[in-house]
Coordinates of C-alpha atoms in Angstrom, one line a residue:
X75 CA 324.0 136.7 232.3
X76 CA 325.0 139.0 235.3
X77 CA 324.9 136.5 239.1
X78 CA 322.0 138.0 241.3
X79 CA 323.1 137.1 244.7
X80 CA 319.2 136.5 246.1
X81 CA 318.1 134.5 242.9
X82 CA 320.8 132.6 242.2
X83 CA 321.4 131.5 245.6
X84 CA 317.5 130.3 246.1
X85 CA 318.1 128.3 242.3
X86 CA 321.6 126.8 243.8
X87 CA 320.3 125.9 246.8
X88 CA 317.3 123.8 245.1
X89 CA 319.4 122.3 242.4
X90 CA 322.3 121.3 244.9
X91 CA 319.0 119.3 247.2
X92 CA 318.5 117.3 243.5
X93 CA 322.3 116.5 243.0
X94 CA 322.1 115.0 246.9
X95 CA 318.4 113.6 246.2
X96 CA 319.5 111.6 243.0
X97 CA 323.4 110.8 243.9
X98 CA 322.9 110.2 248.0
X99 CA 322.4 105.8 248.7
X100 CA 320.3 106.7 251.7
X101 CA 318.4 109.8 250.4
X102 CA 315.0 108.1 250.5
X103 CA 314.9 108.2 254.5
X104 CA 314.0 111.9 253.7
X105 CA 310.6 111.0 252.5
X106 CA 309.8 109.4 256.1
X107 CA 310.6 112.6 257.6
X108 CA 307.4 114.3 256.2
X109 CA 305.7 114.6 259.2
X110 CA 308.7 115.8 261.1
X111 CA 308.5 119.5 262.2
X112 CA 311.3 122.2 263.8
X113 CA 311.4 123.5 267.2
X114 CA 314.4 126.0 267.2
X115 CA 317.1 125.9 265.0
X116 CA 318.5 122.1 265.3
X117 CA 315.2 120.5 267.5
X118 CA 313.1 118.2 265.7
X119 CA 310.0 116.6 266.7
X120 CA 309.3 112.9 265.2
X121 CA 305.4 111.4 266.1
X122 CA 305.5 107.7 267.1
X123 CA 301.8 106.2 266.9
X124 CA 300.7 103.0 269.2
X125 CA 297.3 101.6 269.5
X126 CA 295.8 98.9 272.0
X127 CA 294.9 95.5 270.5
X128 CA 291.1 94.7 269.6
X129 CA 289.5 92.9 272.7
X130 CA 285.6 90.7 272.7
X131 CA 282.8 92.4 271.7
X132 CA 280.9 92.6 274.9
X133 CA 276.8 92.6 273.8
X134 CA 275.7 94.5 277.1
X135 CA 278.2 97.0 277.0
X136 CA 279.3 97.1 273.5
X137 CA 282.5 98.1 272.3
X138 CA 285.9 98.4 274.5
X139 CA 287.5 101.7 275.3
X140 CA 291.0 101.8 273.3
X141 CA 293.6 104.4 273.5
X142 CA 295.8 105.8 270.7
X143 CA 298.9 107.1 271.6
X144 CA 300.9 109.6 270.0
X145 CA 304.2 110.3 271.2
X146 CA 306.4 113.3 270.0
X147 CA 309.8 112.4 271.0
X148 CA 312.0 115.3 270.6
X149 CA 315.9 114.5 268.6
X150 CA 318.5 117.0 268.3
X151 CA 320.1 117.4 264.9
X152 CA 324.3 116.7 265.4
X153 CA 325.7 117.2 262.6
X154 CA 326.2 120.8 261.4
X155 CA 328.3 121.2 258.7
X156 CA 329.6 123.9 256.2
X157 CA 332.5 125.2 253.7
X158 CA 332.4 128.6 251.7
X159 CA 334.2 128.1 248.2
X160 CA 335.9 130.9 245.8
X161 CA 336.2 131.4 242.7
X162 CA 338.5 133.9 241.1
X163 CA 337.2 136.6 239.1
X164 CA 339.8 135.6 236.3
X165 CA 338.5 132.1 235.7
X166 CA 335.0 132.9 234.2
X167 CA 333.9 136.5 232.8
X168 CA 330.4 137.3 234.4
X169 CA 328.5 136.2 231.6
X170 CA 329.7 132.4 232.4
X171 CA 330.2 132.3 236.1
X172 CA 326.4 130.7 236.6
X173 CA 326.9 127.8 234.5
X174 CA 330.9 127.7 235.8
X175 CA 329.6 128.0 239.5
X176 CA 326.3 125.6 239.0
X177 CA 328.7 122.7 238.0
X178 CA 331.5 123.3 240.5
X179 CA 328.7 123.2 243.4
X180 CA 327.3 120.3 241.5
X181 CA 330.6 118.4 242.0
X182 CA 331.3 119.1 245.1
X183 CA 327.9 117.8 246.6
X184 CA 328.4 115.0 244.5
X185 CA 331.9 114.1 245.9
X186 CA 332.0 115.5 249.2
X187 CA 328.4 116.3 250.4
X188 CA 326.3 113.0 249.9
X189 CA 329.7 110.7 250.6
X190 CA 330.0 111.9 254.3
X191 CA 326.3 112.3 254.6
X192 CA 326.0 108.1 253.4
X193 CA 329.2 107.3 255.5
X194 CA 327.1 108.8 258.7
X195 CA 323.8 107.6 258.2
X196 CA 325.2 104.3 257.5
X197 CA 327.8 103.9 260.4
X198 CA 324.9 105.5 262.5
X199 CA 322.8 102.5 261.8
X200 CA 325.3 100.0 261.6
X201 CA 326.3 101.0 265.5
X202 CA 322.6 101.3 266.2
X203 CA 322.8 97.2 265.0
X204 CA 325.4 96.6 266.8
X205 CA 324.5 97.9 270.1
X206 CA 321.2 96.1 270.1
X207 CA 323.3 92.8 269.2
X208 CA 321.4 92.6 265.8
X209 CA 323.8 90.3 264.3
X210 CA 324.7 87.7 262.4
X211 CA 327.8 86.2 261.2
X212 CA 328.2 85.6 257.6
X213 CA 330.5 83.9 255.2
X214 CA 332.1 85.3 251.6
X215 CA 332.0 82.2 250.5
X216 CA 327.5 81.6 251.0
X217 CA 327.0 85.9 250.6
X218 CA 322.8 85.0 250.3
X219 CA 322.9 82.6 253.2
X220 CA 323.8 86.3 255.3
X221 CA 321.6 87.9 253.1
X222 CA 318.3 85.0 253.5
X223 CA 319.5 85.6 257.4
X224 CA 319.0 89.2 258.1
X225 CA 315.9 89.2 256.3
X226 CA 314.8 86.7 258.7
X227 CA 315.7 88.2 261.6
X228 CA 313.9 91.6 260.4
X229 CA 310.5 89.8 258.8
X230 CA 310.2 87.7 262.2
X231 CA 309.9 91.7 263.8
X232 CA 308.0 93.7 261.0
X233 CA 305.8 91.2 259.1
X234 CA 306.1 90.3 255.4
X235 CA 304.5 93.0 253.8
X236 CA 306.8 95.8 254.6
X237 CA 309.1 97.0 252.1
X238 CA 312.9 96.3 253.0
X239 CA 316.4 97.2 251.7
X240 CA 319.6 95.8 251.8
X241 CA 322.5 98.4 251.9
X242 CA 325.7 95.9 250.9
X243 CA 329.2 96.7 250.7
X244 CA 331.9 96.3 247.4
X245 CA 333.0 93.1 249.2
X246 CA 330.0 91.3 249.9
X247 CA 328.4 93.1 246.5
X248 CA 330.9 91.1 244.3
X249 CA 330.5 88.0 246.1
X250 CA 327.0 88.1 245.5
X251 CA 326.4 88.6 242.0
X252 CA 329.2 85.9 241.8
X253 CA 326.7 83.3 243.7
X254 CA 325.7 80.6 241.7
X255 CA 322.9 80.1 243.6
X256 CA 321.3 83.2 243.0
X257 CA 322.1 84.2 239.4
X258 CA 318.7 83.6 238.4
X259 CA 317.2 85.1 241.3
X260 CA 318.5 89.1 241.1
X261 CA 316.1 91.0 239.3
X262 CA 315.6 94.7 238.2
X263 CA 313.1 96.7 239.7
X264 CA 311.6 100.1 240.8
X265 CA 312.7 102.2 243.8
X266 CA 311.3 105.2 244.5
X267 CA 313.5 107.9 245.9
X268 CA 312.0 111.3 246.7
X269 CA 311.1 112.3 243.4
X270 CA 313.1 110.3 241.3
X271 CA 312.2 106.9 239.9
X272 CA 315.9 104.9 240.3
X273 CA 315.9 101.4 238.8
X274 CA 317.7 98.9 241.1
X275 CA 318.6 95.3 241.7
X276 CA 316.6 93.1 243.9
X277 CA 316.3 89.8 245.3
X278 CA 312.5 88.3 246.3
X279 CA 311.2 92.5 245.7
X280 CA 314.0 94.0 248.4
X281 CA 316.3 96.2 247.0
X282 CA 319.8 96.3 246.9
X283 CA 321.4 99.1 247.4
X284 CA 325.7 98.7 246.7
X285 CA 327.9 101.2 248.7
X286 CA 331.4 101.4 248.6
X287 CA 333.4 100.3 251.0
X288 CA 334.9 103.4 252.6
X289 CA 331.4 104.7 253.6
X290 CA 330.2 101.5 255.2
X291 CA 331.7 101.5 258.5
X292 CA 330.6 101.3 262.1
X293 CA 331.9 104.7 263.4
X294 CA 333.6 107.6 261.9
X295 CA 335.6 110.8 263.0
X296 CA 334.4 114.3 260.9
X297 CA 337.1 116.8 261.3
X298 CA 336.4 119.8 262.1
X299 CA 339.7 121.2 261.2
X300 CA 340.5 123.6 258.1
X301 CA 340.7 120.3 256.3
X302 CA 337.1 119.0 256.4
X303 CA 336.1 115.7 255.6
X304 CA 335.9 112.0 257.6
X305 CA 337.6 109.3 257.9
X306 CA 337.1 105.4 259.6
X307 CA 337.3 106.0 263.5
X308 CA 339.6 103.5 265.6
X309 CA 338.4 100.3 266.1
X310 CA 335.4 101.1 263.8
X311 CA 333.9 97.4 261.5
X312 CA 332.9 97.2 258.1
X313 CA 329.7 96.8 257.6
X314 CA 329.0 93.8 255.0
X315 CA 325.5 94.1 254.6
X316 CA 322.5 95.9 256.6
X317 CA 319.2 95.3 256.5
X318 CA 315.7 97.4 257.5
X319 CA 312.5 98.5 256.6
X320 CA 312.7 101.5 254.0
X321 CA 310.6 103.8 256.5
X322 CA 312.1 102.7 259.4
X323 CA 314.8 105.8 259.8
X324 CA 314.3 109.3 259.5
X325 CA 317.0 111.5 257.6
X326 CA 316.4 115.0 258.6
X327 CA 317.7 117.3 256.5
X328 CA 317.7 121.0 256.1
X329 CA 319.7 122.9 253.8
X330 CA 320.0 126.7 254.7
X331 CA 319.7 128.9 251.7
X332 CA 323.1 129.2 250.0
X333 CA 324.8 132.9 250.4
X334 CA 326.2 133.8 247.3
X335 CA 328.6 136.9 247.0
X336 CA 330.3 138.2 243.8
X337 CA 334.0 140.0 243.6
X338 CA 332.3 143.4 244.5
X339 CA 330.5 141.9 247.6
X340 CA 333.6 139.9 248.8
X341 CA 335.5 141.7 251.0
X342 CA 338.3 138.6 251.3
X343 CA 339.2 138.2 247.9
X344 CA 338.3 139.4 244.0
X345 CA 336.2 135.9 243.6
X346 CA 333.5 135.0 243.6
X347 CA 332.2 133.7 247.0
X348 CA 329.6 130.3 247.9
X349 CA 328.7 129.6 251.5
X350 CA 327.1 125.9 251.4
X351 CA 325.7 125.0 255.0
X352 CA 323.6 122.2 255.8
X353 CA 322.5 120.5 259.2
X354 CA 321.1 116.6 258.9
X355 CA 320.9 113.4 260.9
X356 CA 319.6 110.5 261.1
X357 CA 317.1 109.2 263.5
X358 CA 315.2 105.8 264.4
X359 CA 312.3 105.5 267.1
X360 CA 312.8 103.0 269.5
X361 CA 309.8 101.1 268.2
X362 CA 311.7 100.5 264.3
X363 CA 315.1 99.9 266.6
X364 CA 315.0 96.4 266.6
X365 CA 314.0 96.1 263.1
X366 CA 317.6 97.5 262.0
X367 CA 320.1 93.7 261.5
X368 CA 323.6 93.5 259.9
X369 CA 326.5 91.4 259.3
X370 CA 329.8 93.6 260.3
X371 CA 333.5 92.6 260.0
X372 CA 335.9 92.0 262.8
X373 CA 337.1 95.4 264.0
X374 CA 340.8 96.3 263.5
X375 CA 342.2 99.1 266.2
X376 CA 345.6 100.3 265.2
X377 CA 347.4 100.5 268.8
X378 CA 350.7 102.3 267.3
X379 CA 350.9 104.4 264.4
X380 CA 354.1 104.7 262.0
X381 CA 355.8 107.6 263.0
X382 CA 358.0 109.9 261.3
X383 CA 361.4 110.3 261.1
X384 CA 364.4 112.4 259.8
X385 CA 367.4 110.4 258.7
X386 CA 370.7 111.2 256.4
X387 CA 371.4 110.5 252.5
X388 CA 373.4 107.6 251.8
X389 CA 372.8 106.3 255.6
X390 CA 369.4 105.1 255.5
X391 CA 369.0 102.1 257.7
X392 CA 365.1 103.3 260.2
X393 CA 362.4 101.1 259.2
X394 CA 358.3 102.1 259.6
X395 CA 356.1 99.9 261.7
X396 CA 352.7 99.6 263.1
X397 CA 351.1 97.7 265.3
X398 CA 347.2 96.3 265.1
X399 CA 345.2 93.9 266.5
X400 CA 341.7 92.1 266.1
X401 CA 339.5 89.4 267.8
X402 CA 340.3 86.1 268.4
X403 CA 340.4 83.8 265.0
X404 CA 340.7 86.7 262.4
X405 CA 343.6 87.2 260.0
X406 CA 345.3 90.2 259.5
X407 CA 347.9 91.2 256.2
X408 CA 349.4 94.4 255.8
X409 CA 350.5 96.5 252.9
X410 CA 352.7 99.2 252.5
X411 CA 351.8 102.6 250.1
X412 CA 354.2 105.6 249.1
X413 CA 352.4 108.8 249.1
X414 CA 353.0 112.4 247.0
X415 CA 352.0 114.5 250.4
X416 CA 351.2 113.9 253.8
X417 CA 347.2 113.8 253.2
X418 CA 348.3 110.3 251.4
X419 CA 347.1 111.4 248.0
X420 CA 348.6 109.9 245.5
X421 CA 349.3 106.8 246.8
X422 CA 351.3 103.6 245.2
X423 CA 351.5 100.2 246.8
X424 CA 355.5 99.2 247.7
X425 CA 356.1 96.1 246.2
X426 CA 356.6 93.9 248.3
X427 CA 356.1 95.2 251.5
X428 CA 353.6 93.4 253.3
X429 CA 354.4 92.8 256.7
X430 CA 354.1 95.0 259.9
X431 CA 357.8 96.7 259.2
X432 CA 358.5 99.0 256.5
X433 CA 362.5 99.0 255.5
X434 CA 362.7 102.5 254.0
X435 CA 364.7 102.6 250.5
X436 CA 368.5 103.2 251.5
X437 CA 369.2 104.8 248.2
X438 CA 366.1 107.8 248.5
X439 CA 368.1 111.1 247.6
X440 CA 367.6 114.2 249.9
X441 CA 363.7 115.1 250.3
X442 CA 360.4 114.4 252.1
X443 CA 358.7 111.0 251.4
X444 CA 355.3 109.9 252.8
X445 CA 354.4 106.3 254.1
X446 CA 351.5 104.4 255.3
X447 CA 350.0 101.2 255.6
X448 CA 346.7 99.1 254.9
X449 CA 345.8 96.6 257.6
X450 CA 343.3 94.4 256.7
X451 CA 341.8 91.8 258.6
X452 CA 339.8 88.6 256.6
X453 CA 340.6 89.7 253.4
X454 CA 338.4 92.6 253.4
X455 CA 338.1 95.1 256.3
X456 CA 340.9 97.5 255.8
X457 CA 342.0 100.2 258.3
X458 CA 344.2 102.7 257.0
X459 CA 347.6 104.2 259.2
X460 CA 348.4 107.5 260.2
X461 CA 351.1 108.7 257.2
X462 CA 355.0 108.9 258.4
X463 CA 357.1 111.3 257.0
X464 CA 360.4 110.5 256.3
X465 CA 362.9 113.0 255.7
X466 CA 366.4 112.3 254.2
X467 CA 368.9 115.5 254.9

């Protein structure tokens, strides 16, 4: 099967929106964002309805003038992102470079697309939380006394009959379906997510939705380096668990039509060439604001990164250090890892080294090693350091 460049890149592009629709934890605030229509490339218009309350029935004049109105409240779309992906000519013959190329794309939504597109939407409205001072302060110990708290605080704003979720982190997760007091009470049901029919936990009909940790913080930074990707921003929380009517945010998302280019067409290399762009966001009207509640960790801000340093075989004696700091009546612990390169991949825990100062080995032989460390603050809000290179000559 030879790779038309038009056809296959309108089939890619629809296939790669069902990876996101069915993998993606926050996916389903698409389907709010029906009614939502373009202005310009990265405008959207969102309509926000409000209607006066009934008044008496007056029998001489009859009924009471009311007005409904419709606001279109104009958001601009922030996050534009994209990454064009090769594939040599020698790793798949023609014949097999759809199926090659359709499960390559596949993965890479699945592991880097809908990962930084949950981190953002989530840290989005954990900070929208925050910033309103929708609150609470929870304990790992009583996980569904936080939980029976933030759906409190949102039924006292939206009413009883809307549908809610609960996004909850690895931490809190595992506390959870550890409760006692709950074990009976977590059921399966139905969630409906664009056109897929996911079956979930709940607790009293609102979902649960479990997220990992590292895509459940407050803020994060997206590079916009060569090396892509997102990572915790300084000073950023964990978010524990966040609650909020399903409709109540708007995930814009438009996915331009993938370019696709064989070897003849590239002019760069003799591959095989994908262009994957896509520009989303995530927006909630000011009337669904203060229906958005969480319970967030104590922040951890790293003040002084371990830095790196050049030293001599058989005279090793420079320790690694960092310096962190949280508020008032929160723990920090520390722990060291040993890394295969200076993006920290591959990384091992140093046995043993679990204070702010990191004695580098005196017996390393000449090389490059790489070193950073884990703060974490509570027991479960964990902050990540810069990685030191140390270089023995």
């Amino acid at each position: 099967m030879s790779l038309n460049s038009i056809a296959s890149a309108e089939v890619y592009s629809s296939e790669l929106d069902r990876v996101f629709e069915a993998k993606s934890a926050t996916a389903f605030f698409a389907d709010n964002a029906l009614r939502t229509r373009f202005v310009g490339a990265k405008t959207v218009i969102i309509p926000d309805i409000d209607f006066e309350g009934l008044t008496d029935y007056d029998r001489a004049n009859g009924f009471g003038n009311g007005a409904v109105t419709v606001s279109n409240t104009s958001y601009t779309m922030s996050m534009d992102r994209a990454r064009s992906l090769q594939i040599d000519r020698e790793d798949m013959d023609e014949s097999g470079i759809a199926c090659l190329a359709g499960k390559i794309l596949g993965e890479y939504v699945r592991t880097k697309v809908v990962p930084e597109c949950d981190a953002y939407v989530l840290s989005k409205l954990g900070a929208l939380a925050k910033a309103k001072g929708n609150l609470i302060s929870g304990d790992m110990a009583t996980p569904f006394e936080a939980f029976c708290g933030l759906v409190n605080e949102v039924q006292s704003v939206v009413g009883y009959s809307t549908e809610l979720v609960c996004f909850i982190d690895s931490h809190a997760y595992a506390a959870l379906c550890s409760s006692d007091e709950i074990s009976r009470m977590i059921t399966v049901s139905d969630f409906k997510q664009g056109g897929i029919d996911l079956k979930v936990k709940s607790i009293n009909g609102i979902a649960l939705i479990p997220v990992v940790s590292e895509r459940m913080k407050t803020a994060y930074d997206f590079s916009a380096g060569q090396a892509g990707g997102f990572k915790p921003a300084a000073g950023a929380s964990e978010i524990f668990m966040l609650v909020l009517p399903k409709n109540a945010a708007h995930l814009v998302k438009k996915t331009e039509k993938m370019r696709v280019f064989t070897p003849g067409q590239n002019i760069d290399a003799d591959a095989y060439k994908f262009d994957y762009r896509i520009y989303y966001d995530l927006f909630v009207k000011a009337s669904a604001a203060d229906s958005v509640w969480a319970w967030i960790s104590a922040p951890v801000t790293i003040t002084a990164q371990p830095e790196d340093v050049v030293t001599a075989e058989g005279g090793i004696n420079e320790t690694l250090s960092v310096v962190a700091s949280t508020e008032a009546g929160s723990v920090l612990s520390y722990q060291w890892y040993e890394a295969s390169a200076k993006n920290g991949k591959g990384a091992a825990k140093v046995a043993g080294a679990t204070s702010a100062e990191l004695a580098i080995p005196a017996g390393l032989a000449a090389g490059s090693y790489y070193y950073f460390c884990k703060v974490t603050v509570d027991g479960t809000h964990t902050v990540s350091t810069d990685v030191a290179e140390v270089t023995v000559e």
